[in-house]
């Protein structure tokens, strides 16, 4: 006869695995939205600032490309270093767990039992589940239950770096193209409007992914971008006037 509580445990573990995978995908998507948002704001601030000093297309293009490359490389390098550190920590935790399982198997079995008890299982069911999980793959069981790590899906620093690079680049292309493609008299207006619309969408996306209120997130995003462009344009105008 199947123990209903054990079946519930299996179902919870199944849901937890799928929930973890979904959470991982949402984190990547959220990082992509925020990376694109950074690309929009930083590049818009740069090209609008330069536009305050000069309307020369080549100067605007040079500044925009420099900002795009510098920002995307910086984002990629930062993500690579950050995720590499996280991956090293995960590997170290797994190595320690592997050593403890070899040296103190009974203590580790008891620890796993207590962790499962903490998930509202009875002592008997928790002990039986811990024994079965240990027999199947002790390291995987402890990694998932105790550490919250999937040994087969450690964070990949290269994936994070490329995702950040591409997201930032995609966001930065919008203000860059908006400032260099239109005629001289339309450049600033087209850039400001397109950037604010893009920021409204990235604010909406980040709010949806974070299950937060949409309106405050959108207004914060749009307001921050507008302030950044206003400040850099004013600075560029002052520098342009001083150099004239």
PDB file of C-alpha atoms in Angstrom:
ATOM      1  CA  UNK A   1       0.000   0.000   0.000  1.00  0.00           C
ATOM      2  CA  UNK A   2       1.364   3.408  -0.979  1.00  0.00           C
ATOM      3  CA  UNK A   3       2.019   5.813   1.869  1.00  0.00           C
ATOM      4  CA  UNK A   4       0.070   9.002   0.995  1.00  0.00           C
ATOM      5  CA  UNK A   5       2.546  11.114   2.938  1.00  0.00           C
ATOM      6  CA  UNK A   6       5.458   9.638   0.972  1.00  0.00           C
ATOM      7  CA  UNK A   7       3.556  10.307  -2.249  1.00  0.00           C
ATOM      8  CA  UNK A   8       3.077  13.900  -1.137  1.00  0.00           C
ATOM      9  CA  UNK A   9       6.809  14.119  -0.486  1.00  0.00           C
ATOM     10  CA  UNK A  10       7.529  12.910  -4.017  1.00  0.00           C
ATOM     11  CA  UNK A  11       5.074  15.387  -5.487  1.00  0.00           C
ATOM     12  CA  UNK A  12       6.583  18.229  -3.489  1.00  0.00           C
ATOM     13  CA  UNK A  13      10.063  17.289  -4.665  1.00  0.00           C
ATOM     14  CA  UNK A  14       8.799  17.167  -8.264  1.00  0.00           C
ATOM     15  CA  UNK A  15       7.167  20.585  -7.928  1.00  0.00           C
ATOM     16  CA  UNK A  16      10.268  21.937  -6.224  1.00  0.00           C
ATOM     17  CA  UNK A  17      12.486  20.783  -9.087  1.00  0.00           C
ATOM     18  CA  UNK A  18      10.229  22.359 -11.672  1.00  0.00           C
ATOM     19  CA  UNK A  19       9.849  25.473  -9.534  1.00  0.00           C
ATOM     20  CA  UNK A  20      13.618  25.761  -9.285  1.00  0.00           C
ATOM     21  CA  UNK A  21      14.005  25.460 -13.051  1.00  0.00           C
ATOM     22  CA  UNK A  22      11.278  28.050 -13.590  1.00  0.00           C
ATOM     23  CA  UNK A  23      12.875  30.335 -11.026  1.00  0.00           C
ATOM     24  CA  UNK A  24      16.224  30.006 -12.799  1.00  0.00           C
ATOM     25  CA  UNK A  25      14.656  30.920 -16.151  1.00  0.00           C
ATOM     26  CA  UNK A  26      12.881  33.896 -14.605  1.00  0.00           C
ATOM     27  CA  UNK A  27      16.140  35.100 -13.080  1.00  0.00           C
ATOM     28  CA  UNK A  28      17.843  34.968 -16.467  1.00  0.00           C
ATOM     29  CA  UNK A  29      14.935  36.781 -18.090  1.00  0.00           C
ATOM     30  CA  UNK A  30      14.921  39.425 -15.356  1.00  0.00           C
ATOM     31  CA  UNK A  31      18.690  39.885 -15.802  1.00  0.00           C
ATOM     32  CA  UNK A  32      18.179  40.315 -19.546  1.00  0.00           C
ATOM     33  CA  UNK A  33      15.488  42.970 -19.027  1.00  0.00           C
ATOM     34  CA  UNK A  34      17.630  44.852 -16.527  1.00  0.00           C
ATOM     35  CA  UNK A  35      20.705  44.581 -18.769  1.00  0.00           C
ATOM     36  CA  UNK A  36      18.775  46.025 -21.680  1.00  0.00           C
ATOM     37  CA  UNK A  37      17.487  48.771 -19.407  1.00  0.00           C
ATOM     38  CA  UNK A  38      21.051  49.656 -18.384  1.00  0.00           C
ATOM     39  CA  UNK A  39      22.063  49.762 -22.037  1.00  0.00           C
ATOM     40  CA  UNK A  40      19.232  52.139 -22.883  1.00  0.00           C
ATOM     41  CA  UNK A  41      19.836  54.527 -19.980  1.00  0.00           C
ATOM     42  CA  UNK A  42      23.631  54.704 -20.044  1.00  0.00           C
ATOM     43  CA  UNK A  43      23.937  55.053 -23.810  1.00  0.00           C
ATOM     44  CA  UNK A  44      21.066  57.535 -23.994  1.00  0.00           C
ATOM     45  CA  UNK A  45      22.684  59.658 -21.304  1.00  0.00           C
ATOM     46  CA  UNK A  46      25.984  59.586 -23.186  1.00  0.00           C
ATOM     47  CA  UNK A  47      24.702  60.459 -26.663  1.00  0.00           C
ATOM     48  CA  UNK A  48      22.264  63.081 -25.389  1.00  0.00           C
ATOM     49  CA  UNK A  49      25.092  64.671 -23.427  1.00  0.00           C
ATOM     50  CA  UNK A  50      27.252  64.789 -26.532  1.00  0.00           C
ATOM     51  CA  UNK A  51      24.279  66.127 -28.513  1.00  0.00           C
ATOM     52  CA  UNK A  52      24.123  69.009 -26.051  1.00  0.00           C
ATOM     53  CA  UNK A  53      27.656  69.989 -27.097  1.00  0.00           C
ATOM     54  CA  UNK A  54      27.568  69.216 -30.828  1.00  0.00           C
ATOM     55  CA  UNK A  55      25.262  68.039 -33.583  1.00  0.00           C
ATOM     56  CA  UNK A  56      28.075  66.424 -35.570  1.00  0.00           C
ATOM     57  CA  UNK A  57      26.876  62.960 -36.648  1.00  0.00           C
ATOM     58  CA  UNK A  58      30.323  61.348 -36.574  1.00  0.00           C
ATOM     59  CA  UNK A  59      30.973  62.617 -33.038  1.00  0.00           C
ATOM     60  CA  UNK A  60      27.616  61.241 -31.882  1.00  0.00           C
ATOM     61  CA  UNK A  61      28.242  57.890 -33.569  1.00  0.00           C
ATOM     62  CA  UNK A  62      31.737  57.619 -32.098  1.00  0.00           C
ATOM     63  CA  UNK A  63      30.516  58.446 -28.599  1.00  0.00           C
ATOM     64  CA  UNK A  64      27.573  56.055 -28.873  1.00  0.00           C
ATOM     65  CA  UNK A  65      29.673  53.157 -30.154  1.00  0.00           C
ATOM     66  CA  UNK A  66      32.303  53.756 -27.485  1.00  0.00           C
ATOM     67  CA  UNK A  67      29.626  53.764 -24.797  1.00  0.00           C
ATOM     68  CA  UNK A  68      27.996  50.632 -26.204  1.00  0.00           C
ATOM     69  CA  UNK A  69      31.244  48.665 -26.342  1.00  0.00           C
ATOM     70  CA  UNK A  70      32.521  49.883 -22.980  1.00  0.00           C
ATOM     71  CA  UNK A  71      29.216  49.226 -21.251  1.00  0.00           C
ATOM     72  CA  UNK A  72      28.596  45.801 -22.787  1.00  0.00           C
ATOM     73  CA  UNK A  73      32.135  44.628 -22.049  1.00  0.00           C
ATOM     74  CA  UNK A  74      31.925  45.956 -18.503  1.00  0.00           C
ATOM     75  CA  UNK A  75      28.608  44.202 -17.930  1.00  0.00           C
ATOM     76  CA  UNK A  76      29.940  40.942 -19.378  1.00  0.00           C
ATOM     77  CA  UNK A  77      33.129  41.067 -17.328  1.00  0.00           C
ATOM     78  CA  UNK A  78      31.216  41.893 -14.154  1.00  0.00           C
ATOM     79  CA  UNK A  79      28.778  39.036 -14.658  1.00  0.00           C
ATOM     80  CA  UNK A  80      31.592  36.607 -15.492  1.00  0.00           C
ATOM     81  CA  UNK A  81      33.493  37.465 -12.313  1.00  0.00           C
ATOM     82  CA  UNK A  82      30.355  37.398 -10.156  1.00  0.00           C
ATOM     83  CA  UNK A  83      29.031  34.094 -11.489  1.00  0.00           C
ATOM     84  CA  UNK A  84      32.495  32.511 -11.452  1.00  0.00           C
ATOM     85  CA  UNK A  85      32.707  33.320  -7.748  1.00  0.00           C
ATOM     86  CA  UNK A  86      29.266  31.806  -7.214  1.00  0.00           C
ATOM     87  CA  UNK A  87      30.241  28.672  -9.159  1.00  0.00           C
ATOM     88  CA  UNK A  88      33.449  28.308  -7.131  1.00  0.00           C
ATOM     89  CA  UNK A  89      31.392  28.550  -3.938  1.00  0.00           C
ATOM     90  CA  UNK A  90      28.994  25.879  -5.210  1.00  0.00           C
ATOM     91  CA  UNK A  91      31.879  23.562  -6.102  1.00  0.00           C
ATOM     92  CA  UNK A  92      33.472  24.086  -2.693  1.00  0.00           C
ATOM     93  CA  UNK A  93      30.180  23.323  -0.935  1.00  0.00           C
ATOM     94  CA  UNK A  94      29.729  20.142  -2.992  1.00  0.00           C
ATOM     95  CA  UNK A  95      33.305  19.047  -2.255  1.00  0.00           C
ATOM     96  CA  UNK A  96      32.745  19.533   1.474  1.00  0.00           C
ATOM     97  CA  UNK A  97      29.466  17.645   1.312  1.00  0.00           C
ATOM     98  CA  UNK A  98      31.145  14.800  -0.586  1.00  0.00           C
ATOM     99  CA  UNK A  99      33.855  14.579   2.078  1.00  0.00           C
ATOM    100  CA  UNK A 100      31.343  14.613   4.935  1.00  0.00           C
ATOM    101  CA  UNK A 101      29.298  11.853   3.291  1.00  0.00           C
ATOM    102  CA  UNK A 102      32.414   9.720   3.053  1.00  0.00           C
ATOM    103  CA  UNK A 103      33.657  10.404   6.592  1.00  0.00           C
ATOM    104  CA  UNK A 104      30.350  10.708   8.511  1.00  0.00           C
ATOM    105  CA  UNK A 105      27.620   8.848   6.606  1.00  0.00           C
ATOM    106  CA  UNK A 106      25.400   8.274   9.661  1.00  0.00           C
ATOM    107  CA  UNK A 107      25.601  11.895  10.776  1.00  0.00           C
ATOM    108  CA  UNK A 108      24.757  13.035   7.250  1.00  0.00           C
ATOM    109  CA  UNK A 109      21.807  10.651   7.088  1.00  0.00           C
ATOM    110  CA  UNK A 110      20.512  12.089  10.357  1.00  0.00           C
ATOM    111  CA  UNK A 111      21.022  15.620   9.051  1.00  0.00           C
ATOM    112  CA  UNK A 112      19.029  14.836   5.912  1.00  0.00           C
ATOM    113  CA  UNK A 113      16.294  13.280   8.037  1.00  0.00           C
ATOM    114  CA  UNK A 114      16.045  16.409  10.163  1.00  0.00           C
ATOM    115  CA  UNK A 115      15.933  18.622   7.092  1.00  0.00           C
ATOM    116  CA  UNK A 116      13.041  16.584   5.715  1.00  0.00           C
ATOM    117  CA  UNK A 117      11.330  16.710   9.100  1.00  0.00           C
ATOM    118  CA  UNK A 118      11.570  20.480   8.823  1.00  0.00           C
ATOM    119  CA  UNK A 119       9.377  20.179   5.752  1.00  0.00           C
ATOM    120  CA  UNK A 120       6.497  18.932   7.889  1.00  0.00           C
ATOM    121  CA  UNK A 121       7.143  15.206   7.498  1.00  0.00           C
ATOM    122  CA  UNK A 122       6.803  12.778  10.362  1.00  0.00           C
ATOM    123  CA  UNK A 123      10.015  11.335  11.791  1.00  0.00           C
ATOM    124  CA  UNK A 124       9.309   7.899  10.305  1.00  0.00           C
ATOM    125  CA  UNK A 125       8.532   9.146   6.815  1.00  0.00           C
ATOM    126  CA  UNK A 126      11.454  11.581   6.868  1.00  0.00           C
ATOM    127  CA  UNK A 127      13.845   8.778   7.885  1.00  0.00           C
ATOM    128  CA  UNK A 128      12.579   6.450   5.197  1.00  0.00           C
ATOM    129  CA  UNK A 129      12.765   9.180   2.543  1.00  0.00           C
ATOM    130  CA  UNK A 130      16.292  10.116   3.646  1.00  0.00           C
ATOM    131  CA  UNK A 131      17.421   6.493   3.411  1.00  0.00           C
ATOM    132  CA  UNK A 132      15.934   6.072  -0.069  1.00  0.00           C
ATOM    133  CA  UNK A 133      17.432   9.330  -1.317  1.00  0.00           C
ATOM    134  CA  UNK A 134      20.818   8.387   0.129  1.00  0.00           C
ATOM    135  CA  UNK A 135      20.732   4.975  -1.549  1.00  0.00           C
ATOM    136  CA  UNK A 136      19.916   6.544  -4.910  1.00  0.00           C
ATOM    137  CA  UNK A 137      22.397   9.417  -4.842  1.00  0.00           C
ATOM    138  CA  UNK A 138      23.489  10.759  -1.482  1.00  0.00           C
ATOM    139  CA  UNK A 139      25.389  13.749  -2.844  1.00  0.00           C
ATOM    140  CA  UNK A 140      22.515  14.859  -5.075  1.00  0.00           C
ATOM    141  CA  UNK A 141      20.052  14.523  -2.198  1.00  0.00           C
ATOM    142  CA  UNK A 142      22.131  16.658   0.166  1.00  0.00           C
ATOM    143  CA  UNK A 143      22.992  19.149  -2.561  1.00  0.00           C
ATOM    144  CA  UNK A 144      19.353  19.773  -3.365  1.00  0.00           C
ATOM    145  CA  UNK A 145      17.783  19.545   0.082  1.00  0.00           C
ATOM    146  CA  UNK A 146      20.556  21.072   2.194  1.00  0.00           C
ATOM    147  CA  UNK A 147      22.372  23.398  -0.210  1.00  0.00           C
ATOM    148  CA  UNK A 148      19.706  24.165  -2.823  1.00  0.00           C
ATOM    149  CA  UNK A 149      22.155  23.223  -5.601  1.00  0.00           C
ATOM    150  CA  UNK A 150      21.667  20.950  -8.599  1.00  0.00           C
ATOM    151  CA  UNK A 151      25.073  19.277  -9.158  1.00  0.00           C
ATOM    152  CA  UNK A 152      24.311  18.876 -12.861  1.00  0.00           C
ATOM    153  CA  UNK A 153      23.290  22.497 -13.412  1.00  0.00           C
ATOM    154  CA  UNK A 154      25.870  24.697 -11.747  1.00  0.00           C
ATOM    155  CA  UNK A 155      25.805  28.337 -12.751  1.00  0.00           C
ATOM    156  CA  UNK A 156      27.748  29.008 -15.940  1.00  0.00           C
ATOM    157  CA  UNK A 157      29.787  32.243 -15.981  1.00  0.00           C
ATOM    158  CA  UNK A 158      30.089  32.264 -19.775  1.00  0.00           C
ATOM    159  CA  UNK A 159      26.329  32.066 -20.217  1.00  0.00           C
ATOM    160  CA  UNK A 160      25.881  34.948 -17.785  1.00  0.00           C
ATOM    161  CA  UNK A 161      28.573  37.017 -19.497  1.00  0.00           C
ATOM    162  CA  UNK A 162      27.143  36.553 -22.984  1.00  0.00           C
ATOM    163  CA  UNK A 163      23.588  37.180 -21.797  1.00  0.00           C
ATOM    164  CA  UNK A 164      24.638  40.463 -20.167  1.00  0.00           C
ATOM    165  CA  UNK A 165      26.688  41.490 -23.206  1.00  0.00           C
ATOM    166  CA  UNK A 166      23.829  40.851 -25.626  1.00  0.00           C
ATOM    167  CA  UNK A 167      21.151  42.411 -23.404  1.00  0.00           C
ATOM    168  CA  UNK A 168      23.162  45.578 -22.867  1.00  0.00           C
ATOM    169  CA  UNK A 169      24.020  45.804 -26.573  1.00  0.00           C
ATOM    170  CA  UNK A 170      20.389  45.392 -27.592  1.00  0.00           C
ATOM    171  CA  UNK A 171      19.342  48.163 -25.226  1.00  0.00           C
ATOM    172  CA  UNK A 172      22.183  50.473 -26.244  1.00  0.00           C
ATOM    173  CA  UNK A 173      21.429  50.163 -29.964  1.00  0.00           C
ATOM    174  CA  UNK A 174      18.119  52.009 -29.575  1.00  0.00           C
ATOM    175  CA  UNK A 175      19.455  55.419 -28.436  1.00  0.00           C
ATOM    176  CA  UNK A 176      22.491  55.046 -30.696  1.00  0.00           C
ATOM    177  CA  UNK A 177      20.388  54.578 -33.831  1.00  0.00           C
ATOM    178  CA  UNK A 178      17.861  57.179 -32.686  1.00  0.00           C
ATOM    179  CA  UNK A 179      20.541  59.848 -32.368  1.00  0.00           C
ATOM    180  CA  UNK A 180      22.398  59.207 -35.644  1.00  0.00           C
ATOM    181  CA  UNK A 181      19.720  58.209 -38.159  1.00  0.00           C
ATOM    182  CA  UNK A 182      17.177  61.111 -38.081  1.00  0.00           C
ATOM    183  CA  UNK A 183      17.900  64.543 -39.581  1.00  0.00           C
ATOM    184  CA  UNK A 184      19.767  66.977 -37.335  1.00  0.00           C
ATOM    185  CA  UNK A 185      16.692  68.872 -36.164  1.00  0.00           C
ATOM    186  CA  UNK A 186      14.854  65.700 -35.122  1.00  0.00           C
ATOM    187  CA  UNK A 187      17.638  63.748 -33.424  1.00  0.00           C
ATOM    188  CA  UNK A 188      17.131  64.869 -29.853  1.00  0.00           C
ATOM    189  CA  UNK A 189      13.345  64.597 -29.904  1.00  0.00           C
ATOM    190  CA  UNK A 190      13.370  61.157 -31.549  1.00  0.00           C
ATOM    191  CA  UNK A 191      15.973  59.896 -29.075  1.00  0.00           C
ATOM    192  CA  UNK A 192      14.182  61.184 -25.987  1.00  0.00           C
ATOM    193  CA  UNK A 193      10.785  59.827 -27.041  1.00  0.00           C
ATOM    194  CA  UNK A 194      12.105  56.426 -28.139  1.00  0.00           C
ATOM    195  CA  UNK A 195      14.167  56.047 -24.967  1.00  0.00           C
ATOM    196  CA  UNK A 196      11.263  56.926 -22.675  1.00  0.00           C
ATOM    197  CA  UNK A 197       8.985  54.472 -24.489  1.00  0.00           C
ATOM    198  CA  UNK A 198      11.640  51.739 -24.220  1.00  0.00           C
ATOM    199  CA  UNK A 199      12.090  52.454 -20.517  1.00  0.00           C
ATOM    200  CA  UNK A 200       8.350  52.200 -19.984  1.00  0.00           C
ATOM    201  CA  UNK A 201       8.425  48.725 -21.524  1.00  0.00           C
ATOM    202  CA  UNK A 202      11.460  47.556 -19.543  1.00  0.00           C
ATOM    203  CA  UNK A 203       9.872  48.904 -16.364  1.00  0.00           C
ATOM    204  CA  UNK A 204       6.706  46.988 -17.207  1.00  0.00           C
ATOM    205  CA  UNK A 205       8.709  43.835 -17.893  1.00  0.00           C
ATOM    206  CA  UNK A 206      10.712  44.014 -14.662  1.00  0.00           C
ATOM    207  CA  UNK A 207       7.530  44.638 -12.649  1.00  0.00           C
ATOM    208  CA  UNK A 208       5.750  41.676 -14.223  1.00  0.00           C
ATOM    209  CA  UNK A 209       8.698  39.359 -13.653  1.00  0.00           C
ATOM    210  CA  UNK A 210       9.056  40.518 -10.063  1.00  0.00           C
ATOM    211  CA  UNK A 211       5.296  40.401  -9.388  1.00  0.00           C
ATOM    212  CA  UNK A 212       5.461  44.059  -8.349  1.00  0.00           C
ATOM    213  CA  UNK A 213       3.112  46.975  -8.958  1.00  0.00           C
ATOM    214  CA  UNK A 214       3.436  48.071 -12.580  1.00  0.00           C
ATOM    215  CA  UNK A 215       2.731  51.806 -12.381  1.00  0.00           C
ATOM    216  CA  UNK A 216       5.393  52.741  -9.785  1.00  0.00           C
ATOM    217  CA  UNK A 217       7.989  50.605 -11.573  1.00  0.00           C
ATOM    218  CA  UNK A 218       7.264  52.247 -14.923  1.00  0.00           C
ATOM    219  CA  UNK A 219       7.292  55.768 -13.488  1.00  0.00           C
ATOM    220  CA  UNK A 220      10.561  55.144 -11.651  1.00  0.00           C
ATOM    221  CA  UNK A 221      12.164  53.805 -14.787  1.00  0.00           C
ATOM    222  CA  UNK A 222      10.929  56.577 -17.051  1.00  0.00           C
ATOM    223  CA  UNK A 223      11.670  59.282 -14.481  1.00  0.00           C
ATOM    224  CA  UNK A 224      15.197  58.021 -13.889  1.00  0.00           C
ATOM    225  CA  UNK A 225      15.927  57.897 -17.614  1.00  0.00           C
ATOM    226  CA  UNK A 226      14.483  61.358 -18.189  1.00  0.00           C
ATOM    227  CA  UNK A 227      16.554  62.777 -15.326  1.00  0.00           C
ATOM    228  CA  UNK A 228      19.729  61.148 -16.646  1.00  0.00           C
ATOM    229  CA  UNK A 229      19.193  62.607 -20.125  1.00  0.00           C
ATOM    230  CA  UNK A 230      18.341  66.049 -18.746  1.00  0.00           C
ATOM    231  CA  UNK A 231      21.470  66.173 -16.590  1.00  0.00           C
ATOM    232  CA  UNK A 232      23.843  64.965 -19.319  1.00  0.00           C
ATOM    233  CA  UNK A 233      22.280  67.265 -21.907  1.00  0.00           C
ATOM    234  CA  UNK A 234      22.689  70.235 -19.581  1.00  0.00           C
ATOM    235  CA  UNK A 235      26.302  69.277 -18.906  1.00  0.00           C
ATOM    236  CA  UNK A 236      26.989  68.844 -22.612  1.00  0.00           C
ATOM    237  CA  UNK A 237      25.394  72.189 -23.428  1.00  0.00           C
ATOM    238  CA  UNK A 238      27.501  73.964 -20.808  1.00  0.00           C
ATOM    239  CA  UNK A 239      30.705  72.326 -22.013  1.00  0.00           C
ATOM    240  CA  UNK A 240      29.823  73.063 -25.629  1.00  0.00           C
ATOM    241  CA  UNK A 241      29.167  76.710 -24.832  1.00  0.00           C
ATOM    242  CA  UNK A 242      32.404  76.977 -22.835  1.00  0.00           C
ATOM    243  CA  UNK A 243      34.408  75.503 -25.675  1.00  0.00           C
ATOM    244  CA  UNK A 244      32.841  77.681 -28.347  1.00  0.00           C
TER     245      UNK A 244
END
